[in-house]
Short mmCIF file of C-alpha atoms in Angstrom, two decimals:
data_model
loop_
_atom_site.label_atom_id
_atom_site.label_comp_id
_atom_site.label_asym_id
_atom_site.label_seq_id
_atom_site.Cartn_x
_atom_site.Cartn_y
_atom_site.Cartn_z
CA UNK A 1 -27.70 37.33 4.16
CA UNK A 2 -28.47 33.95 5.91
CA UNK A 3 -31.26 32.97 8.15
CA UNK A 4 -30.56 31.70 11.60
CA UNK A 5 -32.52 30.39 14.52
CA UNK A 6 -30.76 32.20 17.36
CA UNK A 7 -27.95 34.37 18.39
CA UNK A 8 -27.81 32.94 21.93
CA UNK A 9 -25.39 30.07 21.25
CA UNK A 10 -22.36 30.66 23.31
CA UNK A 11 -20.04 27.62 23.08
CA UNK A 12 -17.12 28.06 20.83
CA UNK A 13 -16.57 25.60 17.90
CA UNK A 14 -14.18 22.78 18.70
CA UNK A 15 -13.01 19.79 16.64
CA UNK A 16 -11.27 16.48 17.33
CA UNK A 17 -7.93 16.31 15.58
CA UNK A 18 -5.20 13.92 14.68
CA UNK A 19 -1.96 14.33 12.76
CA UNK A 20 0.86 12.35 11.15
CA UNK A 21 2.50 11.92 14.57
CA UNK A 22 -0.68 10.16 15.72
CA UNK A 23 -1.63 12.64 18.29
CA UNK A 24 -5.22 13.18 19.28
CA UNK A 25 -6.61 16.38 20.80
CA UNK A 26 -9.41 18.86 20.89
CA UNK A 27 -8.91 22.43 19.63
CA UNK A 28 -10.85 25.33 18.11
CA UNK A 29 -12.31 24.88 14.64
CA UNK A 30 -14.19 26.50 11.82
CA UNK A 31 -16.66 27.97 11.40
CA UNK A 32 -16.19 30.25 14.31
CA UNK A 33 -18.80 31.02 16.94
CA UNK A 34 -19.24 34.58 15.56
CA UNK A 35 -19.69 33.22 12.05
CA UNK A 36 -22.35 30.82 13.26
CA UNK A 37 -24.21 33.38 15.30
CA UNK A 38 -24.33 35.84 12.44
CA UNK A 39 -25.04 33.17 9.84
CA UNK A 40 -21.94 34.16 7.91
CA UNK A 41 -19.72 32.24 5.54
CA UNK A 42 -22.36 30.08 4.00
CA UNK A 43 -21.88 29.29 0.34
CA UNK A 44 -24.71 28.85 -2.20
CA UNK A 45 -26.69 25.78 -1.25
CA UNK A 46 -25.16 25.40 2.25
CA UNK A 47 -26.55 25.19 5.80
CA UNK A 48 -24.94 25.44 9.22
CA UNK A 49 -25.59 22.40 11.54
CA UNK A 50 -25.13 22.11 15.26
CA UNK A 51 -23.69 18.62 15.48
CA UNK A 52 -25.51 16.67 18.38
CA UNK A 53 -24.27 13.14 18.03
CA UNK A 54 -21.30 11.56 16.17
CA UNK A 55 -20.27 7.80 16.15
CA UNK A 56 -16.69 6.82 16.15
CA UNK A 57 -15.96 4.63 13.20
CA UNK A 58 -13.16 2.07 12.93
CA UNK A 59 -11.75 4.22 10.18
CA UNK A 60 -11.40 7.11 12.59
CA UNK A 61 -9.45 4.94 14.95
CA UNK A 62 -7.33 3.77 11.96
CA UNK A 63 -6.50 7.21 10.75
CA UNK A 64 -5.49 8.08 14.32
CA UNK A 65 -3.31 5.00 15.00
CA UNK A 66 -2.01 4.10 11.52
CA UNK A 67 -2.27 7.52 9.88
CA UNK A 68 -3.66 6.02 6.64
CA UNK A 69 -6.13 3.63 5.03
CA UNK A 70 -4.57 2.49 1.74
CA UNK A 71 -3.91 5.61 -0.45
CA UNK A 72 -5.80 7.96 2.01
CA UNK A 73 -3.03 9.38 4.19
CA UNK A 74 -3.03 11.90 7.10
CA UNK A 75 -0.53 14.38 5.97
CA UNK A 76 -1.52 17.42 8.19
CA UNK A 77 -3.63 18.25 11.12
CA UNK A 78 -6.97 16.54 10.46
CA UNK A 79 -10.46 16.50 11.95
CA UNK A 80 -12.07 13.08 12.40
CA UNK A 81 -15.69 11.92 12.14
CA UNK A 82 -18.29 11.10 9.61
CA UNK A 83 -21.28 9.55 11.40
CA UNK A 84 -23.22 12.54 12.56
CA UNK A 85 -26.72 14.06 13.09
CA UNK A 86 -27.68 17.53 14.38
CA UNK A 87 -30.05 20.53 14.10
CA UNK A 88 -30.05 23.23 11.40
CA UNK A 89 -28.92 26.65 12.74
CA UNK A 90 -28.72 28.69 9.56
CA UNK A 91 -29.45 28.34 5.83
CA UNK A 92 -28.18 30.22 2.72
CA UNK A 93 -31.01 32.12 1.06
CA UNK A 94 -30.72 29.75 -1.89
CA UNK A 95 -31.81 26.73 0.35
CA UNK A 96 -35.57 26.19 0.17
CA UNK A 97 -35.67 22.55 1.48
CA UNK A 98 -34.45 23.05 5.02
CA UNK A 99 -35.10 25.64 7.70
CA UNK A 100 -33.51 26.46 11.04
CA UNK A 101 -34.69 23.91 13.68
CA UNK A 102 -34.86 20.95 11.36
CA UNK A 103 -33.31 17.77 12.62
CA UNK A 104 -30.96 16.20 10.08
CA UNK A 105 -28.64 13.27 9.51
CA UNK A 106 -25.57 14.17 7.44
CA UNK A 107 -24.41 12.28 4.44
CA UNK A 108 -20.74 13.06 4.67
CA UNK A 109 -19.86 13.71 1.09
CA UNK A 110 -19.94 16.22 -1.66
CA UNK A 111 -19.63 15.28 -5.34
CA UNK A 112 -18.93 16.79 -8.67
CA UNK A 113 -22.10 15.72 -10.35
CA UNK A 114 -20.47 15.54 -13.76
CA UNK A 115 -18.34 12.41 -13.92
CA UNK A 116 -19.70 9.08 -15.12
CA UNK A 117 -20.33 7.63 -11.57
CA UNK A 118 -22.21 10.68 -10.63
CA UNK A 119 -24.28 10.75 -13.78
CA UNK A 120 -25.12 7.00 -13.57
CA UNK A 121 -26.26 7.36 -9.88
CA UNK A 122 -23.27 5.66 -8.31
CA UNK A 123 -21.85 8.81 -6.84
CA UNK A 124 -19.74 6.94 -4.24
CA UNK A 125 -17.31 6.51 -7.07
CA UNK A 126 -17.18 10.22 -7.99
CA UNK A 127 -13.77 11.07 -9.29
CA UNK A 128 -13.68 14.28 -7.25
CA UNK A 129 -15.57 13.29 -4.16
CA UNK A 130 -14.86 15.16 -0.92
CA UNK A 131 -15.67 12.59 1.81
CA UNK A 132 -15.60 14.27 5.14
CA UNK A 133 -12.97 12.74 7.64
CA UNK A 134 -11.02 11.17 4.68
CA UNK A 135 -7.79 13.18 4.32
CA UNK A 136 -7.58 16.02 3.30
CA UNK A 137 -11.17 16.82 4.00
CA UNK A 138 -11.96 17.59 7.63
CA UNK A 139 -14.63 15.48 9.36
CA UNK A 140 -17.72 16.15 11.40
CA UNK A 141 -16.40 15.83 14.90
CA UNK A 142 -17.05 19.41 15.69
CA UNK A 143 -19.85 21.56 17.38
CA UNK A 144 -20.69 23.38 14.18
CA UNK A 145 -20.37 22.45 10.51
CA UNK A 146 -21.34 23.95 7.20
CA UNK A 147 -22.50 21.36 4.65
CA UNK A 148 -24.55 21.38 1.39
CA UNK A 149 -28.25 21.09 2.11
CA UNK A 150 -28.65 18.39 -0.41
CA UNK A 151 -26.70 16.00 1.78
CA UNK A 152 -28.69 16.79 4.97
CA UNK A 153 -31.48 14.40 5.35
CA UNK A 154 -34.55 15.26 7.59
CA UNK A 155 -35.04 12.80 10.43
CA UNK A 156 -38.18 14.22 12.07
CA UNK A 157 -38.25 13.32 15.73
CA UNK A 158 -35.80 10.51 15.41
CA UNK A 159 -33.10 10.74 18.12
CA UNK A 160 -29.81 12.34 17.11
CA UNK A 161 -28.07 9.08 18.17
CA UNK A 162 -30.13 7.07 15.72
CA UNK A 163 -29.67 9.74 13.15
CA UNK A 164 -25.91 9.40 13.33
CA UNK A 165 -26.21 5.63 13.10
CA UNK A 166 -27.90 5.88 9.77
CA UNK A 167 -24.32 6.16 8.34
CA UNK A 168 -23.20 2.63 9.24
CA UNK A 169 -26.67 1.36 8.40
CA UNK A 170 -26.06 2.91 4.87
CA UNK A 171 -22.95 0.80 4.59
CA UNK A 172 -24.85 -2.33 5.38
CA UNK A 173 -27.72 -1.42 3.12
CA UNK A 174 -25.40 -0.83 0.14
CA UNK A 175 -23.94 -4.32 0.87
CA UNK A 176 -27.31 -5.87 1.10
CA UNK A 177 -28.49 -4.46 -2.29
CA UNK A 178 -25.36 -5.26 -4.29
CA UNK A 179 -24.83 -8.75 -2.70
CA UNK A 180 -28.40 -9.67 -3.55
CA UNK A 181 -29.35 -11.34 -0.27
CA UNK A 182 -32.90 -12.72 -0.53
CA UNK A 183 -35.48 -14.30 1.71
CA UNK A 184 -34.35 -17.72 2.83
CA UNK A 185 -30.75 -17.35 1.68
CA UNK A 186 -28.07 -19.07 3.80
CA UNK A 187 -25.75 -16.21 4.85
CA UNK A 188 -22.41 -15.98 6.48
CA UNK A 189 -21.43 -12.63 8.15
CA UNK A 190 -17.71 -12.28 8.89
CA UNK A 191 -16.94 -9.97 11.81
CA UNK A 192 -19.18 -8.82 14.80
CA UNK A 193 -18.03 -5.25 14.90
CA UNK A 194 -20.52 -2.46 14.33
CA UNK A 195 -20.67 -2.90 10.56
CA UNK A 196 -21.03 -6.73 10.88
CA UNK A 197 -23.76 -6.32 13.48
CA UNK A 198 -25.75 -3.86 11.57
CA UNK A 199 -25.43 -6.16 8.57
CA UNK A 200 -26.60 -9.08 10.69
CA UNK A 201 -29.70 -6.97 11.66
CA UNK A 202 -30.35 -6.33 7.95
CA UNK A 203 -29.95 -10.04 7.07
CA UNK A 204 -32.38 -10.86 9.86
CA UNK A 205 -34.94 -8.32 8.55
CA UNK A 206 -34.44 -9.71 5.04
CA UNK A 207 -35.33 -13.27 6.19
CA UNK A 208 -31.85 -14.90 5.63
CA UNK A 209 -31.70 -18.48 7.14
CA UNK A 210 -29.45 -19.84 8.45
CA UNK A 211 -27.26 -16.86 9.58
CA UNK A 212 -23.73 -17.64 10.82
CA UNK A 213 -21.65 -14.77 12.18
CA UNK A 214 -17.95 -15.01 13.08
CA UNK A 215 -15.47 -13.14 15.20
CA UNK A 216 -12.42 -13.57 17.35
CA UNK A 217 -14.02 -12.05 20.37
CA UNK A 218 -16.32 -14.05 22.48
CA UNK A 219 -17.96 -10.97 23.94
CA UNK A 220 -18.89 -9.58 20.51
CA UNK A 221 -20.49 -12.90 19.54
CA UNK A 222 -22.50 -12.98 22.73
CA UNK A 223 -23.62 -9.46 21.89
CA UNK A 224 -24.59 -10.59 18.39
CA UNK A 225 -26.78 -13.49 19.89
CA UNK A 226 -28.53 -11.03 22.16
CA UNK A 227 -29.11 -8.73 19.15
CA UNK A 228 -30.41 -11.54 16.86
CA UNK A 229 -31.27 -14.64 18.85
CA UNK A 230 -31.46 -16.93 15.80
CA UNK A 231 -27.88 -16.13 14.73
CA UNK A 232 -25.38 -19.00 14.89
CA UNK A 233 -21.98 -18.12 16.31
CA UNK A 234 -18.57 -19.16 15.22
CA UNK A 235 -15.51 -18.12 17.24
CA UNK A 236 -12.41 -17.90 15.13
CA UNK A 237 -9.51 -19.55 16.95
CA UNK A 238 -5.91 -18.73 16.33
CA UNK A 239 -4.14 -21.39 14.21
CA UNK A 240 -7.15 -22.71 12.52
CA UNK A 241 -6.77 -22.72 8.77
CA UNK A 242 -9.40 -21.03 6.49
CA UNK A 243 -10.41 -24.44 5.15
CA UNK A 244 -10.94 -25.90 8.63
CA UNK A 245 -12.84 -22.77 9.59
CA UNK A 246 -14.98 -23.14 6.56
CA UNK A 247 -15.81 -26.79 7.44
CA UNK A 248 -16.93 -25.63 10.89
CA UNK A 249 -19.02 -22.83 9.53
CA UNK A 250 -20.76 -25.11 7.13
CA UNK A 251 -21.42 -27.65 9.84
CA UNK A 252 -22.82 -24.87 12.11
CA UNK A 253 -25.27 -23.89 9.36
CA UNK A 254 -26.69 -27.43 9.32
CA UNK A 255 -24.39 -28.52 6.53
CA UNK A 256 -25.91 -25.85 4.28
CA UNK A 257 -23.29 -23.85 2.49
CA UNK A 258 -23.82 -20.05 2.53
CA UNK A 259 -25.01 -18.65 -0.84
CA UNK A 260 -23.64 -15.15 0.25
CA UNK A 261 -20.79 -14.31 2.63
CA UNK A 262 -20.81 -10.69 3.72
CA UNK A 263 -17.22 -10.05 4.81
CA UNK A 264 -17.05 -7.13 7.27
CA UNK A 265 -13.47 -7.36 8.58
CA UNK A 266 -11.14 -6.88 5.55
CA UNK A 267 -8.76 -9.52 7.13
CA UNK A 268 -7.06 -11.78 4.72
CA UNK A 269 -7.70 -15.07 6.63
CA UNK A 270 -11.38 -14.08 7.12
CA UNK A 271 -11.79 -13.45 3.43
CA UNK A 272 -10.17 -16.84 2.61
CA UNK A 273 -12.52 -18.57 5.07
CA UNK A 274 -15.50 -16.93 3.43
CA UNK A 275 -14.25 -18.12 0.04
CA UNK A 276 -13.84 -21.69 1.28
CA UNK A 277 -17.30 -21.57 2.87
CA UNK A 278 -19.72 -20.49 0.06
CA UNK A 279 -21.39 -22.84 -2.30
CA UNK A 280 -20.65 -23.36 -6.02
CA UNK A 281 -21.88 -20.21 -7.74
CA UNK A 282 -21.95 -18.33 -4.51
CA UNK A 283 -20.69 -14.86 -3.70
CA UNK A 284 -18.23 -13.32 -1.23
CA UNK A 285 -19.12 -9.66 -0.82
CA UNK A 286 -16.35 -7.76 0.94
CA UNK A 287 -17.56 -4.70 2.85
CA UNK A 288 -14.55 -4.35 5.18
CA UNK A 289 -11.29 -2.59 4.28
CA UNK A 290 -7.95 -4.20 4.66
CA UNK A 291 -4.31 -4.03 3.64
CA UNK A 292 -3.37 -2.81 0.12
CA UNK A 293 -2.43 -6.27 -1.14
CA UNK A 294 -3.33 -9.75 -0.05
CA UNK A 295 -3.54 -13.37 -1.18
CA UNK A 296 -6.82 -15.22 -1.89
CA UNK A 297 -7.48 -18.87 -2.83
CA UNK A 298 -7.61 -18.18 -6.52
CA UNK A 299 -8.42 -21.60 -7.74
CA UNK A 300 -11.21 -22.17 -5.19
CA UNK A 301 -12.85 -19.05 -6.60
CA UNK A 302 -12.21 -20.33 -10.21
CA UNK A 303 -13.34 -23.97 -9.86
CA UNK A 304 -16.42 -23.05 -7.76
CA UNK A 305 -17.40 -20.07 -9.84
CA UNK A 306 -17.53 -17.93 -6.78
CA UNK A 307 -17.97 -14.22 -7.32
CA UNK A 308 -15.61 -12.02 -5.28
CA UNK A 309 -17.17 -8.56 -5.12
CA UNK A 310 -16.25 -5.37 -3.21
CA UNK A 311 -17.92 -2.21 -1.86
CA UNK A 312 -16.83 1.38 -1.55
CA UNK A 313 -19.05 3.39 0.74
CA UNK A 314 -22.64 3.82 -0.49
CA UNK A 315 -25.12 5.82 -2.65
CA UNK A 316 -28.78 6.59 -2.42
CA UNK A 317 -29.18 4.83 0.88
CA UNK A 318 -30.25 7.50 3.42
CA UNK A 319 -33.95 7.66 2.57
CA UNK A 320 -34.23 3.88 2.86
CA UNK A 321 -32.29 3.82 6.11
CA UNK A 322 -34.53 6.51 7.59
CA UNK A 323 -37.65 4.53 6.70
CA UNK A 324 -36.19 1.38 8.21
CA UNK A 325 -35.37 3.08 11.53
CA UNK A 326 -38.51 5.16 11.76
CA UNK A 327 -40.79 1.98 11.21
CA UNK A 328 -38.77 -0.09 13.68
CA UNK A 329 -37.78 -2.63 11.08
CA UNK A 330 -34.15 -2.00 12.11
CA UNK A 331 -33.49 -1.13 15.74
CA UNK A 332 -30.02 0.47 16.20
CA UNK A 333 -30.37 1.61 19.83
CA UNK A 334 -28.66 -1.36 21.42
CA UNK A 335 -25.52 -0.94 19.36
CA UNK A 336 -24.61 2.26 21.32
CA UNK A 337 -22.66 1.10 24.33
CA UNK A 338 -20.76 4.22 25.41
CA UNK A 339 -21.51 7.92 25.29
CA UNK A 340 -19.10 10.90 25.94
CA UNK A 341 -19.22 14.65 25.77
CA UNK A 342 -17.15 16.20 23.01
CA UNK A 343 -14.69 17.60 25.64
CA UNK A 344 -14.06 14.05 26.58
CA UNK A 345 -13.42 12.93 22.96
CA UNK A 346 -9.91 11.63 23.68
CA UNK A 347 -11.29 9.37 26.37
CA UNK A 348 -13.99 8.29 23.98
CA UNK A 349 -11.43 7.23 21.30
CA UNK A 350 -9.47 5.30 23.98
CA UNK A 351 -12.69 3.39 24.82
CA UNK A 352 -13.45 2.66 21.09
CA UNK A 353 -9.93 1.54 20.34
CA UNK A 354 -9.57 -0.86 23.40
CA UNK A 355 -11.22 -4.30 22.90
CA UNK A 356 -11.26 -4.87 26.59
CA UNK A 357 -13.93 -2.22 27.16
CA UNK A 358 -16.49 -4.18 25.26
CA UNK A 359 -17.44 -1.17 23.23
CA UNK A 360 -19.52 -1.73 20.16
CA UNK A 361 -20.49 1.88 19.08
CA UNK A 362 -19.13 4.92 20.96
CA UNK A 363 -20.99 8.07 20.58
CA UNK A 364 -19.57 11.64 21.08
CA UNK A 365 -22.34 14.07 21.90
CA UNK A 366 -22.39 17.84 22.00
CA UNK A 367 -24.92 19.95 23.77
CA UNK A 368 -25.27 23.41 22.43
CA UNK A 369 -27.77 26.00 23.86
CA UNK A 370 -29.90 26.34 20.69
#
């Protein structure tokens, strides 16, 4: 028997779906309204969450438009979304750490707990990970979701919107930790999309100087300057070689070569520019995802002893992210530019996918009568 807050919820569960034909639509989803009202269907250690706010990630748009990211392929009807926060509706009797009414941010994975990455604390490399929104595992863009309590992090009175933004902040924090950015380091951030901008905020908080951020879009660079006034902006022009871009970036940084480049686009030419930019013994840390195979300036890496390092998701970041947002060290509010109700999710995805809208982070929100 599960404990639940209320039986007065009346809205049916819906999800935001895509498929191999690249359709996008809203339809009924699991758990059903009756299951949620009765607190049924919960497995040992699980809770039911009413999802209140979910951010649209670039990977969601990619799964919709391209149907795949590398080996992760949409092969059936599939629910999107993995940046979510909400309120606990019901808990399995085995759950002692959460109760109905608790506000939580959802870490969107479950792990085996037995493989080497899990046992060594790097569970993002779990050999049997179920990462929500990555096929074949349905995502969080629903009204109600069942999820293990251990991956639901209390957020107190933090807004649900900020709670959902803890996921992209976790991506940036994982990059900051593994890239080793330190106080006073000259840093290059490639890409002024949501992950690049959150990474810029983290570099700013860490005291990196100078900080150069690049993008092909003038509007996003302007947004970056408003977000972090001391950031130096470099607009990537078509036809400019990575070597020339690197010269311009170094000049923009006061002729100080970056010690770390945080590459947030996954684009081949941008990665090459980062490699040509950093100093001898520097590091290019790739956070962005890109095509399965690409060319890099190998001998530049070799003769300059540049470390080329990569990131896959995150681990053990949520408690740190919560502290940073609660304390005001990192302010994520300005990154949310558009908000839609879940019934308008198709329109929300259209906004997120269209560069002309000026969208940075689009949020899909769901009001449930709890």
